Coordinates of N, CA and C in Angstrom, one line a residue:
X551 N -8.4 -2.8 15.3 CA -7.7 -3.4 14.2 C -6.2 -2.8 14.1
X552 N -5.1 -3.7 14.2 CA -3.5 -2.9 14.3 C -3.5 -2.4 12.9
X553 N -4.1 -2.6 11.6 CA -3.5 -1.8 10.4 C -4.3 -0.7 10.6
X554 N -3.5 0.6 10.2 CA -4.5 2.2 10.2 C -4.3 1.9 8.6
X555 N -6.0 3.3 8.7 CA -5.9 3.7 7.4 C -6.7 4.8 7.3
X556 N -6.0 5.9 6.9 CA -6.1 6.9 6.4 C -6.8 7.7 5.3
X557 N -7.6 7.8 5.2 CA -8.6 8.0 3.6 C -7.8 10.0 3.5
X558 N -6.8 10.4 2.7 CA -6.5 11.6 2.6 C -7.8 11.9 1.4
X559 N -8.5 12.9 1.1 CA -9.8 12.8 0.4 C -9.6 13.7 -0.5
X560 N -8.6 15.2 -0.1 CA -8.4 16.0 -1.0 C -7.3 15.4 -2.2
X561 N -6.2 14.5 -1.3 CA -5.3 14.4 -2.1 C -5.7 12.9 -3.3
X562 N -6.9 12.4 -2.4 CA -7.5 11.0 -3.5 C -5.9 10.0 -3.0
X563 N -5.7 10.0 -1.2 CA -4.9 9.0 -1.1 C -5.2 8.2 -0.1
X564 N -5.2 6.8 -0.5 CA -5.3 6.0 0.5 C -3.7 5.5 1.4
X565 N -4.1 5.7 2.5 CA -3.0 5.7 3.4 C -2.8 4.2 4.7
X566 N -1.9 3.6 4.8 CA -2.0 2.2 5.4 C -1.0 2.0 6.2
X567 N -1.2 2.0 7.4 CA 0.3 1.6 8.3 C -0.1 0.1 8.9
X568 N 0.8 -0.6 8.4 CA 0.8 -2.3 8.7 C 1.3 -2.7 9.7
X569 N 0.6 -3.1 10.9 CA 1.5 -3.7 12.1 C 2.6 -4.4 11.8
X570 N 3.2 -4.9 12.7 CA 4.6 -5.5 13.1 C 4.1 -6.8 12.7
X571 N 3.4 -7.3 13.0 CA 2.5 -8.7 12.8 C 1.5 -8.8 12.0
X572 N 1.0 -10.0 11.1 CA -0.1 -10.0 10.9 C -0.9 -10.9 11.3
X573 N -2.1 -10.8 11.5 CA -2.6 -12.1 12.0 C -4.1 -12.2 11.0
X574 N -4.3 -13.6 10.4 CA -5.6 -13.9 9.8 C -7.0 -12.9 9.7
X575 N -7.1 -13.2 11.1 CA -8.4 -12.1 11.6 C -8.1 -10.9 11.3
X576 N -7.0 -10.4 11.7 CA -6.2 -8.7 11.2 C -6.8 -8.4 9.9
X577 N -6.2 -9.4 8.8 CA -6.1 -9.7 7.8 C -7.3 -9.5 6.9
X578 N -8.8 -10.2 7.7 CA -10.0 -10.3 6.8 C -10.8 -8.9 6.7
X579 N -10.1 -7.9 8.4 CA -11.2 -7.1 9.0 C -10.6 -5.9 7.7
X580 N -9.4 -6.0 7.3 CA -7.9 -5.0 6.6 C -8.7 -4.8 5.7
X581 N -8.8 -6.3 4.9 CA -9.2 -6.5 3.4 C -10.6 -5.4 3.4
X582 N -11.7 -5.8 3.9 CA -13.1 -5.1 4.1 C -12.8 -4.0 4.1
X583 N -12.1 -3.0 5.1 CA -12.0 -2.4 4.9 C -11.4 -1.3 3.8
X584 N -10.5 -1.6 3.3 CA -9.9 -1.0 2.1 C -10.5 -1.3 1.4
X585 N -11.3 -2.2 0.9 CA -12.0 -2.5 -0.4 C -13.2 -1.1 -0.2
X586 N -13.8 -0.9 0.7 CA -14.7 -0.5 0.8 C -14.2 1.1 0.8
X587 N -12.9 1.8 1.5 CA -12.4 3.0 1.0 C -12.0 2.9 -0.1
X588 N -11.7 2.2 -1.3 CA -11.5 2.4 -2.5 C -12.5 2.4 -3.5
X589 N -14.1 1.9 -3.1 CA -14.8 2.1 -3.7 C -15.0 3.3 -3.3
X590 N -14.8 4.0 -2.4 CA -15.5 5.4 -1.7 C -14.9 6.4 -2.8
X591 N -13.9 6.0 -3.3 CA -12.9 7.1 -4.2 C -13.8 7.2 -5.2
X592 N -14.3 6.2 -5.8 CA -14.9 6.5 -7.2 C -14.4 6.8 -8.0
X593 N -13.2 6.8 -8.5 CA -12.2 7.5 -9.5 C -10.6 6.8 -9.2
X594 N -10.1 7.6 -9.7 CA -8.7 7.8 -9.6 C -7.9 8.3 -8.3
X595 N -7.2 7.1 -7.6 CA -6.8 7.5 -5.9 C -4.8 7.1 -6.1
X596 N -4.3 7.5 -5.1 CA -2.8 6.9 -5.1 C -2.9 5.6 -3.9
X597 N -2.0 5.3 -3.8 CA -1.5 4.4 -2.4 C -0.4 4.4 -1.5
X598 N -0.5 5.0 -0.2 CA 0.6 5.3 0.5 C 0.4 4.0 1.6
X599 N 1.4 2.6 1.6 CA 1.7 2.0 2.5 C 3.1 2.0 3.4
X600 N 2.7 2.0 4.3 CA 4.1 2.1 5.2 C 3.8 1.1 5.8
X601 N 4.9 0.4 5.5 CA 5.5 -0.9 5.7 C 7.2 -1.3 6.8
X602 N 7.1 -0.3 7.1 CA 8.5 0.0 8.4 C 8.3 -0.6 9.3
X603 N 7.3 -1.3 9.8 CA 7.1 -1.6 10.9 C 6.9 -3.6 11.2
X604 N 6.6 -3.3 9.7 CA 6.7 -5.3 9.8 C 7.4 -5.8 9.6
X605 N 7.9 -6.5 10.0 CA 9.4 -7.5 9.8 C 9.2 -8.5 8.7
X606 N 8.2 -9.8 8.7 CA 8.1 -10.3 8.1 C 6.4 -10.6 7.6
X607 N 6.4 -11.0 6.7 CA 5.5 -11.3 5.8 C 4.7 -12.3 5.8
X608 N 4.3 -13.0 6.0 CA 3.7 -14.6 6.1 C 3.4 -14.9 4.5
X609 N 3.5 -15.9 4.0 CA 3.2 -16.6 2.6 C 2.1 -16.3 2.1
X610 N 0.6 -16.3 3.0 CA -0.7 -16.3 3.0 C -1.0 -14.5 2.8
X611 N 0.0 -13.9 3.6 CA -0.4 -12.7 3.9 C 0.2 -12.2 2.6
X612 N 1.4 -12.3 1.8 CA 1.6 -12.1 0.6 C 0.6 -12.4 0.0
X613 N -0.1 -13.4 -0.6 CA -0.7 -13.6 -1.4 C -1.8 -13.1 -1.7
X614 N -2.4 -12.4 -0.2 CA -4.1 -11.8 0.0 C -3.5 -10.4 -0.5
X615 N -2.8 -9.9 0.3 CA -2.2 -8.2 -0.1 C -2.3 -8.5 -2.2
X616 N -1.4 -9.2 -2.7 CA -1.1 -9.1 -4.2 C -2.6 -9.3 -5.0
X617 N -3.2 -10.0 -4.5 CA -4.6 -10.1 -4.4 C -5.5 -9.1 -4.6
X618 N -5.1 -8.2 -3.5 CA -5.6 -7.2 -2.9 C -5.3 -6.0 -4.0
X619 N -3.8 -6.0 -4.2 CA -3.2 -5.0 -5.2 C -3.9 -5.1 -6.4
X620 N -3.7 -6.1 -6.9 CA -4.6 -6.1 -8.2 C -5.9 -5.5 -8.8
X621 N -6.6 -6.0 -7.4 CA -8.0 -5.4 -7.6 C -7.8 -4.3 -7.4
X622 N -7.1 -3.2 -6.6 CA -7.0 -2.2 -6.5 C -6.4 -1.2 -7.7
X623 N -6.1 -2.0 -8.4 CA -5.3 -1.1 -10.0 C -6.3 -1.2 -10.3
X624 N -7.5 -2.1 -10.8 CA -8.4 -2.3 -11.8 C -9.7 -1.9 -11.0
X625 N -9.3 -0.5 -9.7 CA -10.4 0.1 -9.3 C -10.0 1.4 -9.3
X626 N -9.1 1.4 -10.0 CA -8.9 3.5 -9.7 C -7.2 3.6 -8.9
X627 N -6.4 2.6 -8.6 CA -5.2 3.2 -8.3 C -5.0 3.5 -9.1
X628 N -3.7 4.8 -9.4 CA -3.0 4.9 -10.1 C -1.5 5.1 -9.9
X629 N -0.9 5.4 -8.6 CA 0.3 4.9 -8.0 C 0.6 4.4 -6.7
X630 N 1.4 4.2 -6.6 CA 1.8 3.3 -5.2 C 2.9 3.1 -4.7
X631 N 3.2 3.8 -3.4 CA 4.3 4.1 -3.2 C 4.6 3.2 -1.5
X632 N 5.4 3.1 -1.4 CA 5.7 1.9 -0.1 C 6.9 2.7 0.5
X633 N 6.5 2.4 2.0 CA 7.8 2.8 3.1 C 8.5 2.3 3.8
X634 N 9.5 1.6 3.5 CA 10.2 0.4 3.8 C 11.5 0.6 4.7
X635 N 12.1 0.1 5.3 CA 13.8 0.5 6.5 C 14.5 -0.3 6.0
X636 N 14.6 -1.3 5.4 CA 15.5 -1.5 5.0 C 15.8 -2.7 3.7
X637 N 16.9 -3.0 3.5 CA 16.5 -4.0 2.2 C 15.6 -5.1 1.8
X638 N 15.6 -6.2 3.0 CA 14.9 -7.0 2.8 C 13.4 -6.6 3.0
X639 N 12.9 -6.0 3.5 CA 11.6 -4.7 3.4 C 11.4 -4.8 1.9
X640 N 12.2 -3.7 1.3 CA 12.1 -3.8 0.0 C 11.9 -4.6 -1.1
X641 N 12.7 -5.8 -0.8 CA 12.9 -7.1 -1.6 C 11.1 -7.5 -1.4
X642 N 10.3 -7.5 -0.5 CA 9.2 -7.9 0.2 C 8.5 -7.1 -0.6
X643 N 8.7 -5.7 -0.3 CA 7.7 -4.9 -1.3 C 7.4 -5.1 -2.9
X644 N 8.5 -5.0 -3.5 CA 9.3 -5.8 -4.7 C 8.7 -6.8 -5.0
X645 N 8.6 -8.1 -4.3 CA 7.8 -9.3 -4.8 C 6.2 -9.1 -4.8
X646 N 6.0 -8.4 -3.7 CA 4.4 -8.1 -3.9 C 3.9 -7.9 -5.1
X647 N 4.6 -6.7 -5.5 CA 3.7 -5.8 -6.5 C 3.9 -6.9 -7.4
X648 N 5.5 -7.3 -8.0 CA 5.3 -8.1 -9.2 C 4.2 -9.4 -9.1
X649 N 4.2 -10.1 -8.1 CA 3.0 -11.5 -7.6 C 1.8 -10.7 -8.1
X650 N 1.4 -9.6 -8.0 CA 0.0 -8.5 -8.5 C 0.0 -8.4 -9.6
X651 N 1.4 -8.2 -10.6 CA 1.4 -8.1 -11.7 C 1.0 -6.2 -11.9
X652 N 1.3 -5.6 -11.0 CA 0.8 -4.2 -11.3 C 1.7 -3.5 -12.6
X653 N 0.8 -2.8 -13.1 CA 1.8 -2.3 -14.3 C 1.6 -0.8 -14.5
X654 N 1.0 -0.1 -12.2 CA 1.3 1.2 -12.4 C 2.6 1.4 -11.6
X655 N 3.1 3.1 -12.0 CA 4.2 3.7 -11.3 C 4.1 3.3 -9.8
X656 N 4.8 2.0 -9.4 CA 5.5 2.1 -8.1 C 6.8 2.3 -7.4
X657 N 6.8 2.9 -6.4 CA 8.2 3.3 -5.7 C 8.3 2.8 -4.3
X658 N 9.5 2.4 -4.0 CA 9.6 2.4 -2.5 C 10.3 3.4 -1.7
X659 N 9.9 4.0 -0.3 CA 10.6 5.3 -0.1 C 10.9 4.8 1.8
X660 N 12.0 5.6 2.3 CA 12.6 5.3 3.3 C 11.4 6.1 3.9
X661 N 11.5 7.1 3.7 CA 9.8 8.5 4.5 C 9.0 8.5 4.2
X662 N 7.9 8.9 5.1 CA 6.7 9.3 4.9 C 6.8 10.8 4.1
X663 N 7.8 11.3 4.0 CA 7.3 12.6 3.5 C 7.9 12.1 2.3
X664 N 8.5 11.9 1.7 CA 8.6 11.6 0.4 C 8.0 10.8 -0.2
X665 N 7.1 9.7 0.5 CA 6.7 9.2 -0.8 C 5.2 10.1 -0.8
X666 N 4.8 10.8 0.0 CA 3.5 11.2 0.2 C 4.1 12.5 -1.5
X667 N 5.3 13.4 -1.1 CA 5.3 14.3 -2.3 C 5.5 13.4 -3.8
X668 N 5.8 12.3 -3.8 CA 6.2 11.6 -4.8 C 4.8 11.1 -5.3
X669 N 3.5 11.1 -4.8 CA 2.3 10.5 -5.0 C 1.5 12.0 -5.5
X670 N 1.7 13.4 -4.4 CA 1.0 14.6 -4.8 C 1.7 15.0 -5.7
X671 N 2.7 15.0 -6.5 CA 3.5 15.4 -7.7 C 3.4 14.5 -8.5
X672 N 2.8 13.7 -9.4 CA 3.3 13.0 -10.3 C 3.6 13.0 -11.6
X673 N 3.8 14.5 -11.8 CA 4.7 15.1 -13.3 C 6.5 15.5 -12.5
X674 N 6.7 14.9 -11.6 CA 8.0 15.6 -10.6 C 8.8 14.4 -11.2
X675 N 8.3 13.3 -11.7 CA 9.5 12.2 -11.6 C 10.4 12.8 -12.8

């Protein structure tokens, strides 16, 4: 499967690196998967996606991710932080969440080390 994911267990973070591409099949094995590490949390978890590596988005693939986002607030996220290179990255990240309608603390961050401390601190903002 090109997306990784990372279950951090002490920190309660789910962790996601998104291929360059996405492809349908990618897409259905991704979904299962995460659904099923976020039930593992049982509680309250963050969300570390890094997103640096995909260029573009596909329409379909938005829509399953915001999808995806949703249910994942109304299972125990509580923040979510995205790692993006450059603007339109952002703008991408940006439309997701709002298409989800999330209404926890999200950020987009150029590093992996920042947004990981921006998720283990969240009395720092």
């Amino acid at each position: 499967m090109p997306f990784q994911i990372n279950v951090h267990a002490q920190d309660h973070i789910l962790e996601v690196v998104y291929p360059p591409q996405v492809t349908s099949e990618d897409l259905a094995e991704y979904l299962a998967e995460v659904k099923k590490a976020i039930v593992g949390f049982g509680g309250e978890w963050s969300a570390l996606v890094d997103q640096s590596q995909l260029r573009v988005m596909p329409p379909d693939v938005v829509g399953a991710m915001a999808t995806l986002n949703a249910y994942a607030q109304l299972h125990g996220m509580k923040r979510s932080a995205r790692i993006v290179t450059d603007a339109p990255s952002g703008l991408q990240a940006w439309r997701m969440t709002k298409r989800a309608m999330l209404t926890i603390p999200t950020r987009t961050f150029e590093t992996r080390a920042d947004a990981l401390e921006w998720l283990r601190n969240p009395d720092a903002d």
